[in-house]
Short mmCIF file of C-alpha atoms in Angstrom, two decimals:
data_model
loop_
_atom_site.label_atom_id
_atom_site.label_comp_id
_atom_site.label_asym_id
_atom_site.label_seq_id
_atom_site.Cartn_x
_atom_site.Cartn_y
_atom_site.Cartn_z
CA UNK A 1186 0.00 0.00 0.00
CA UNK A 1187 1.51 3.55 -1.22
CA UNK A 1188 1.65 5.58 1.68
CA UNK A 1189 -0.35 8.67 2.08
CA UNK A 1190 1.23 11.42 1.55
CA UNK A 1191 -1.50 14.00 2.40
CA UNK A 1192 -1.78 12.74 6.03
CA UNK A 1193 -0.83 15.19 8.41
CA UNK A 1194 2.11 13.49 9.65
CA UNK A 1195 3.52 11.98 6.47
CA UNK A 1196 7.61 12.75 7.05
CA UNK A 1197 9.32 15.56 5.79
CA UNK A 1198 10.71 14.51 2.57
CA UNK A 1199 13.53 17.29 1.77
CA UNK A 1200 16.50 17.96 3.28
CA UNK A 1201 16.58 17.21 7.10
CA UNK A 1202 14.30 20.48 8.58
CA UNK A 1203 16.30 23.44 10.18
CA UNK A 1204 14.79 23.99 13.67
CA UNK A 1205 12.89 26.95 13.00
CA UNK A 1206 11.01 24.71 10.69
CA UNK A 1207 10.47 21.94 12.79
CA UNK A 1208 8.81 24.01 14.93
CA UNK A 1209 6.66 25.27 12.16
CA UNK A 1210 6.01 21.61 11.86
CA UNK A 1211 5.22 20.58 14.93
CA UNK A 1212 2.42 23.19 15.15
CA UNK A 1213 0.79 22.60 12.35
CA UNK A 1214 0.50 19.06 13.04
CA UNK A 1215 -0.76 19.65 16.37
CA UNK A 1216 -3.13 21.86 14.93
CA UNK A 1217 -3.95 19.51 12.42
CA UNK A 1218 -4.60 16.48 15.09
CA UNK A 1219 -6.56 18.37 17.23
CA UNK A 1220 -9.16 19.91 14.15
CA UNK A 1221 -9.31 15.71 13.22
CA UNK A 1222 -10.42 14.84 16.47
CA UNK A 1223 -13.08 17.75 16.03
CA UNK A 1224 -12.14 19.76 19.40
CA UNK A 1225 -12.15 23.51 19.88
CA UNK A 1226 -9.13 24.97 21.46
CA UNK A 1227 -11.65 25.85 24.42
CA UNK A 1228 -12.01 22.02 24.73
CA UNK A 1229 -8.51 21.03 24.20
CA UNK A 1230 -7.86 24.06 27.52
CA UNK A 1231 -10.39 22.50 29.70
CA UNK A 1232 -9.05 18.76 28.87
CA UNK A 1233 -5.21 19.81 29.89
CA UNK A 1234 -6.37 22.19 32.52
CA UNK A 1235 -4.47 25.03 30.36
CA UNK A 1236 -5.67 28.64 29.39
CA UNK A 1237 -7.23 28.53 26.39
CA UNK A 1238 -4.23 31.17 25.56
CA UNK A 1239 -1.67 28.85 25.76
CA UNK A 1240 -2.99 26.60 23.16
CA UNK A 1241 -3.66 29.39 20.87
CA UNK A 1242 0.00 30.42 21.13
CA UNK A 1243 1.51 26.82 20.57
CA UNK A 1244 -0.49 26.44 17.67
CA UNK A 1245 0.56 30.07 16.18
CA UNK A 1246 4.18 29.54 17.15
CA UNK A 1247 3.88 32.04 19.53
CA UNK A 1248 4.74 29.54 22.58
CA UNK A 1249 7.17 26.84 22.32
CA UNK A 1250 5.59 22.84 23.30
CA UNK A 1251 7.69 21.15 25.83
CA UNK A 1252 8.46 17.55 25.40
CA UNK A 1253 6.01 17.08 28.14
CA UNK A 1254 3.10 18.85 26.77
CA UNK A 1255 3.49 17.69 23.09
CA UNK A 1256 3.23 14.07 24.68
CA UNK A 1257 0.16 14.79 26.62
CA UNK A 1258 -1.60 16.62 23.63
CA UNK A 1259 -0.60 13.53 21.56
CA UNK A 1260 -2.46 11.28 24.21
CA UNK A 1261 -5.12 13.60 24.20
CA UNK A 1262 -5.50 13.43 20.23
CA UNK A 1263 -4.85 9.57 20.37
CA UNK A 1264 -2.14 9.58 18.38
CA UNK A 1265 -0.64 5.88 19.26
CA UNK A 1266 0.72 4.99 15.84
CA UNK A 1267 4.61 4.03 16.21
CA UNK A 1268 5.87 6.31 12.81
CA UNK A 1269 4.01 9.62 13.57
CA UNK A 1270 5.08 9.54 17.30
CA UNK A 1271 8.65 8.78 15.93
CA UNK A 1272 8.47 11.30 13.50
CA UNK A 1273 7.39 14.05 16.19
CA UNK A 1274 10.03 12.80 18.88
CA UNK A 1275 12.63 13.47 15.97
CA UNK A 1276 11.66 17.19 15.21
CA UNK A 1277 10.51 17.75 18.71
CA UNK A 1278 14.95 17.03 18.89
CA UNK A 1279 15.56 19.63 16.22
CA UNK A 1280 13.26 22.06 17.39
CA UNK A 1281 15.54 22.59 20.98
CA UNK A 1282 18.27 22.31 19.09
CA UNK A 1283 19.94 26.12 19.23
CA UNK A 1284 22.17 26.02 15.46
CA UNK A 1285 19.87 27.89 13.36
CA UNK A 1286 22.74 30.77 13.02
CA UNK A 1287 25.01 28.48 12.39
CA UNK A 1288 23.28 26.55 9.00
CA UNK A 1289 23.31 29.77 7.03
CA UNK A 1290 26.05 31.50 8.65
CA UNK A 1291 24.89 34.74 7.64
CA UNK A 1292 25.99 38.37 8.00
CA UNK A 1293 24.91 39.54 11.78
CA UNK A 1294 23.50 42.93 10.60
CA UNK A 1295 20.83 41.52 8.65
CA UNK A 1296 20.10 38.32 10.12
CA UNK A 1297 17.01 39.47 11.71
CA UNK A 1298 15.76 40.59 8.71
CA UNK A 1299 16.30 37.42 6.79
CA UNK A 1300 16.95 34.52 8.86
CA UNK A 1301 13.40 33.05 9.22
CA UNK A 1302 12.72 33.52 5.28
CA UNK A 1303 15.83 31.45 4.60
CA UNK A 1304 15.03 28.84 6.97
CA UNK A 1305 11.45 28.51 4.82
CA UNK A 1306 13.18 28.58 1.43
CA UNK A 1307 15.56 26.01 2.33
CA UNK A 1308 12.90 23.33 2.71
CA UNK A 1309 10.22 24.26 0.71
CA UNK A 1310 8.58 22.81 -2.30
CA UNK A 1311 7.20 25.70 -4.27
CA UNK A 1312 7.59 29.03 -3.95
CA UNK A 1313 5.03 31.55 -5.67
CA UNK A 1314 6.06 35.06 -4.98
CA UNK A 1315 4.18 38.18 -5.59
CA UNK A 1316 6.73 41.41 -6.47
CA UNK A 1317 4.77 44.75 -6.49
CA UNK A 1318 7.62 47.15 -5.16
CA UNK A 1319 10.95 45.63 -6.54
CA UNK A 1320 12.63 42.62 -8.21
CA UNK A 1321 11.98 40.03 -5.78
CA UNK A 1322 15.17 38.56 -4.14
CA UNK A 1323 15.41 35.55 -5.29
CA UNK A 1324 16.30 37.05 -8.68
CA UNK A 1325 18.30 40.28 -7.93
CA UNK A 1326 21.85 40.95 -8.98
CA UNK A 1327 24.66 41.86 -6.08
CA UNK A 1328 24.60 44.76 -7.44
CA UNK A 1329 20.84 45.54 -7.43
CA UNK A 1330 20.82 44.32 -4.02
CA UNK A 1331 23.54 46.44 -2.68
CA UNK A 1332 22.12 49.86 -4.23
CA UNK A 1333 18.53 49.03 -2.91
CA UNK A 1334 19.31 48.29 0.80
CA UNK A 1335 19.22 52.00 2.46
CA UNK A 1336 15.75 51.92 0.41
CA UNK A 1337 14.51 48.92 2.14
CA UNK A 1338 16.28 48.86 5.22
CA UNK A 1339 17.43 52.82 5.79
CA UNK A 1340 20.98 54.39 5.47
CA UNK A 1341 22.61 52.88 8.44
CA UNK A 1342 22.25 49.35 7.16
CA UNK A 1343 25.46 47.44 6.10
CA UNK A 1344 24.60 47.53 1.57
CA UNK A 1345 27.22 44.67 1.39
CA UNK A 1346 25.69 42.84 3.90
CA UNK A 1347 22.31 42.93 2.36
CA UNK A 1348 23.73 42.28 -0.90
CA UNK A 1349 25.30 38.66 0.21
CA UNK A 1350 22.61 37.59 2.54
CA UNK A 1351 20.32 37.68 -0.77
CA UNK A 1352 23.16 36.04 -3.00
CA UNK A 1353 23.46 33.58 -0.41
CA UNK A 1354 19.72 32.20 0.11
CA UNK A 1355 20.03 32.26 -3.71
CA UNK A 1356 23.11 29.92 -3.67
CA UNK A 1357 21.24 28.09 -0.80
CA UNK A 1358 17.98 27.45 -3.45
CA UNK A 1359 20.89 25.61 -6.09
CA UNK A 1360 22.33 23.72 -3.85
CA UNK A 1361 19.31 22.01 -2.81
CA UNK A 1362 19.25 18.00 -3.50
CA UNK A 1363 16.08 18.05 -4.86
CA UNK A 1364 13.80 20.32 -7.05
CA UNK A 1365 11.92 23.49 -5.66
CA UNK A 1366 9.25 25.02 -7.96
CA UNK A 1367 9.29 28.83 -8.33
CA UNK A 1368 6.98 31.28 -9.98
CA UNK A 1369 7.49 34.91 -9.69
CA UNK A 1370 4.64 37.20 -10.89
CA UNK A 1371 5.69 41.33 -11.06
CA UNK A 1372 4.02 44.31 -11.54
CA UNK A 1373 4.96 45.89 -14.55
CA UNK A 1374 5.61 49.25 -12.66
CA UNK A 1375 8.85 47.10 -11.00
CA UNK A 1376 10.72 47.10 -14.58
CA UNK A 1377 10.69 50.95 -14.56
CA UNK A 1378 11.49 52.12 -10.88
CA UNK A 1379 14.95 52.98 -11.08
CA UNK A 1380 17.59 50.97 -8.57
CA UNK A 1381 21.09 52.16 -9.00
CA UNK A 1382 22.52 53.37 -11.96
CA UNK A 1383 21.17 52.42 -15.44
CA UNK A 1384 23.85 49.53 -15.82
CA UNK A 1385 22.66 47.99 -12.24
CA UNK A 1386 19.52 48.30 -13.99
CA UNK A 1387 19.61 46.91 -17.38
CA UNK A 1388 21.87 44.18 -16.11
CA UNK A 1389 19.11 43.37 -13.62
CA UNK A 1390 16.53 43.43 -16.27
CA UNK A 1391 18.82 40.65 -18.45
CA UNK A 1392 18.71 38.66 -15.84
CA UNK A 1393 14.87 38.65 -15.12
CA UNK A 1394 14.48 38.61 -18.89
CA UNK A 1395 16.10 35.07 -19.04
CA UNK A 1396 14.16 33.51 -15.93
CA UNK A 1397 11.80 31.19 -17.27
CA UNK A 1398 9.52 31.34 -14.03
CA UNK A 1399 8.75 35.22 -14.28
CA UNK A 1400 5.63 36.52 -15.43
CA UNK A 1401 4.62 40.03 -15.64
CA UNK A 1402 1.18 41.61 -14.84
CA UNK A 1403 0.78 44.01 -17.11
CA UNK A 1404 0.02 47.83 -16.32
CA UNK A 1405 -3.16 47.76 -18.15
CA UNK A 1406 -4.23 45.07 -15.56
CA UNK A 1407 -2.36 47.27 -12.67
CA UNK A 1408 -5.94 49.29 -12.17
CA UNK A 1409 -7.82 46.04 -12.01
CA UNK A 1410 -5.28 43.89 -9.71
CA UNK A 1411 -3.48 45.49 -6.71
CA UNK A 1412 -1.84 43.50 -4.07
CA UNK A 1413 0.10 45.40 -1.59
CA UNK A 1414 2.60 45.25 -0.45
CA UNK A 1415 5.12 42.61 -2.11
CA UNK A 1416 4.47 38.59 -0.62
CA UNK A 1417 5.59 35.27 -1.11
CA UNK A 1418 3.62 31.64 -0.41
CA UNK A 1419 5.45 28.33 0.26
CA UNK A 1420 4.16 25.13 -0.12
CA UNK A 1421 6.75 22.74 2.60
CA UNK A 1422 5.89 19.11 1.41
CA UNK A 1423 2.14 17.92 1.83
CA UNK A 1424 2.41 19.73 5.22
CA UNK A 1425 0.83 22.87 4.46
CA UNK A 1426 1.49 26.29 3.40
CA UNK A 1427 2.95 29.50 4.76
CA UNK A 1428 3.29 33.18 3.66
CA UNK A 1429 5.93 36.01 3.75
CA UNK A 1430 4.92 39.43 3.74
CA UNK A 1431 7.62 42.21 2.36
CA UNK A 1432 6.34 45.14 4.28
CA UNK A 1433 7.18 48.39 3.15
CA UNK A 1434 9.79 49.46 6.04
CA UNK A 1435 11.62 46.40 4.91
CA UNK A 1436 10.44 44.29 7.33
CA UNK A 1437 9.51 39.90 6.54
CA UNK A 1438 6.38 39.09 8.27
CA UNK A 1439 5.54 35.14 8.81
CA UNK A 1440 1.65 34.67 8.04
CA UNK A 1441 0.01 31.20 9.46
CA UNK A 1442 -3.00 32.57 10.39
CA UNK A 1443 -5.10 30.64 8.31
CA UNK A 1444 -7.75 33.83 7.55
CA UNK A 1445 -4.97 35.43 6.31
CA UNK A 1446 -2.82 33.14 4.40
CA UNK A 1447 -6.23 32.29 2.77
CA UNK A 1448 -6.46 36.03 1.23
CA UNK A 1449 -2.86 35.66 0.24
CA UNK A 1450 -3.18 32.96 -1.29
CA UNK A 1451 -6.70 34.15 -3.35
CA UNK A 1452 -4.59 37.83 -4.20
CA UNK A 1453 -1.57 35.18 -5.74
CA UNK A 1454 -4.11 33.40 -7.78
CA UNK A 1455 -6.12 36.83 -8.97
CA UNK A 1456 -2.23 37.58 -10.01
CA UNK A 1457 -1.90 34.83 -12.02
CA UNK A 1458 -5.12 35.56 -14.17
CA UNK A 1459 -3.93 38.49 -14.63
CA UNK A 1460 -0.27 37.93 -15.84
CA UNK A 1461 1.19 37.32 -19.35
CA UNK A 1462 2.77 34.46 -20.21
CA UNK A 1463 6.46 33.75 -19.48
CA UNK A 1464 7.41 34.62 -23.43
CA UNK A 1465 5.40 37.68 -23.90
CA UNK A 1466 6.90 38.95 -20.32
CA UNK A 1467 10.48 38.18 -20.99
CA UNK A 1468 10.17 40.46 -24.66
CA UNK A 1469 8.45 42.93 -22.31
CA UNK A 1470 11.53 43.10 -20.13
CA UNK A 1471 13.66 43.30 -22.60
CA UNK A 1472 12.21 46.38 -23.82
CA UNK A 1473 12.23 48.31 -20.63
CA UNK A 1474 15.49 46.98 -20.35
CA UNK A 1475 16.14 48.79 -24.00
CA UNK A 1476 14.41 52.05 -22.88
CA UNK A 1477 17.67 52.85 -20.38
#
């Protein structure tokens, strides 16, 4: 019998999960067992004698489960099978574990900005990103990078810094044992907002021009479509999904509210209607790329 790879617990099948993601894991799966057994947080509270507050915030990541807890939920949710209480024991392990900082090994200045995104990237399946303010980073040049950090992060930050933490999640994306799927769908308005001089720019624009996975939304479409600001959704596995919101004072917001992630997710496919193909967007770069 094939085994079923939509059930909750079904075992990370990418690289070995950083800790912040185990974490991420673990909650969602809790969350998960408890909806399956068809109790209310309320209920779940009053069986564990717990504020109803503390179950909210283990299942928003707020509040970290103890060994202790996780095993008494798991009784609770009667969850006996041998693999999924392996499977939790093993990332309950990686989620103490305190090495995050020292996977990515990136520059200290910026690490708050950027640490939790890579940790996401680095194990997701799919990533579908949504660029309405700049060339998503994922695709930017050094150079790009470098000339827009005091825009997205304010003159005191570090612009080399910036410029490898992006070049490394990029690296980190390539070096990946197996496949990730990435679509990138831009505003129009992004090819012509000026970011460094015009060789930073055009060589930018090359670049975007020859990525298969971009798509542009069109400005004629612009009035009808508008997402703001800039976000990206990840798919991790058949374990659920996950959002990053690129605020405007260059902050990276986690979304896992389900509400929420829900409208992201409807604003991504509205996008997507609403985009050109890949061929028609890559001659439309090039000719903004032409116009400098």
């Amino acid at each position: 019998m094939m085994p079923d790879r939509h059930h909750p617990d079904h075992a990370l099948d990418q690289e070995e999960p950083t800790p912040a993601v185990a974490r991420w894991l673990i909650r969602t799966r809790l969350r998960r067992l408890r909806e399956r057994r068809l109790l209310t947080q309320d209920q779940v509270a009053n069986e564990m004698d717990w504020s109803v507050s503390k179950v909210i915030r283990i299942e928003s990541g707020a509040f970290g489960v103890s060994v202790y807890d996780m095993r008494a939920l798991l009784a609770l949710y009667r969850v006996d099978d041998r693999a999924q209480l392996d499977e939790l024991r093993r990332l309950a392990l990686i989620a103490r574990s305190r090495h995050d900082r020292r996977i990515f090994h990136m520059p200290s200045s910026v690490r708050t900005v950027f640490e939790q995104v890579a940790h996401f990237e680095r194990s997701a399946t799919t990533i579908d990103v949504y660029a309405a303010t700049w060339i998503p980073d994922l695709l930017q040049t050094r150079e790009y990078a470098a000339a827009l950090a005091p825009v997205r992060l304010g003159d005191q930050v570090v612009t080399d810094d910036v410029a490898t933490s992006v070049i490394q999640r990029q690296e980190w994306l390539t070096r990946r044992t197996r496949h990730v799927r990435t679509t990138f769908l831009i505003q129009e308005a992004v090819l012509h907002r000026q970011v460094g001089g015009a060789s930073v720019q055009a060589t930018q624009l090359r670049r975007l021009a020859a990525t298969p996975s971009v798509r542009i939304i069109p400005r004629t479409a612009a009035a009808r479509f508008v997402a703001a600001p800039s976000f990206a959704v990840m798919t991790i596995g058949d374990h659920g999904s996950l959002a990053f919101v690129y605020g405007f004072d260059g902050s990276i917001q986690l979304v896992e509210e389900p509400e929420r992630l829900a409208q992201l997710q409807d604003a991504l496919s509205q996008a997507s209607e609403f985009a050109i193909d890949a061929a028609t967007s890559s001659r439309l770069i090039a000719e903004a790329g032409q116009e400098r």
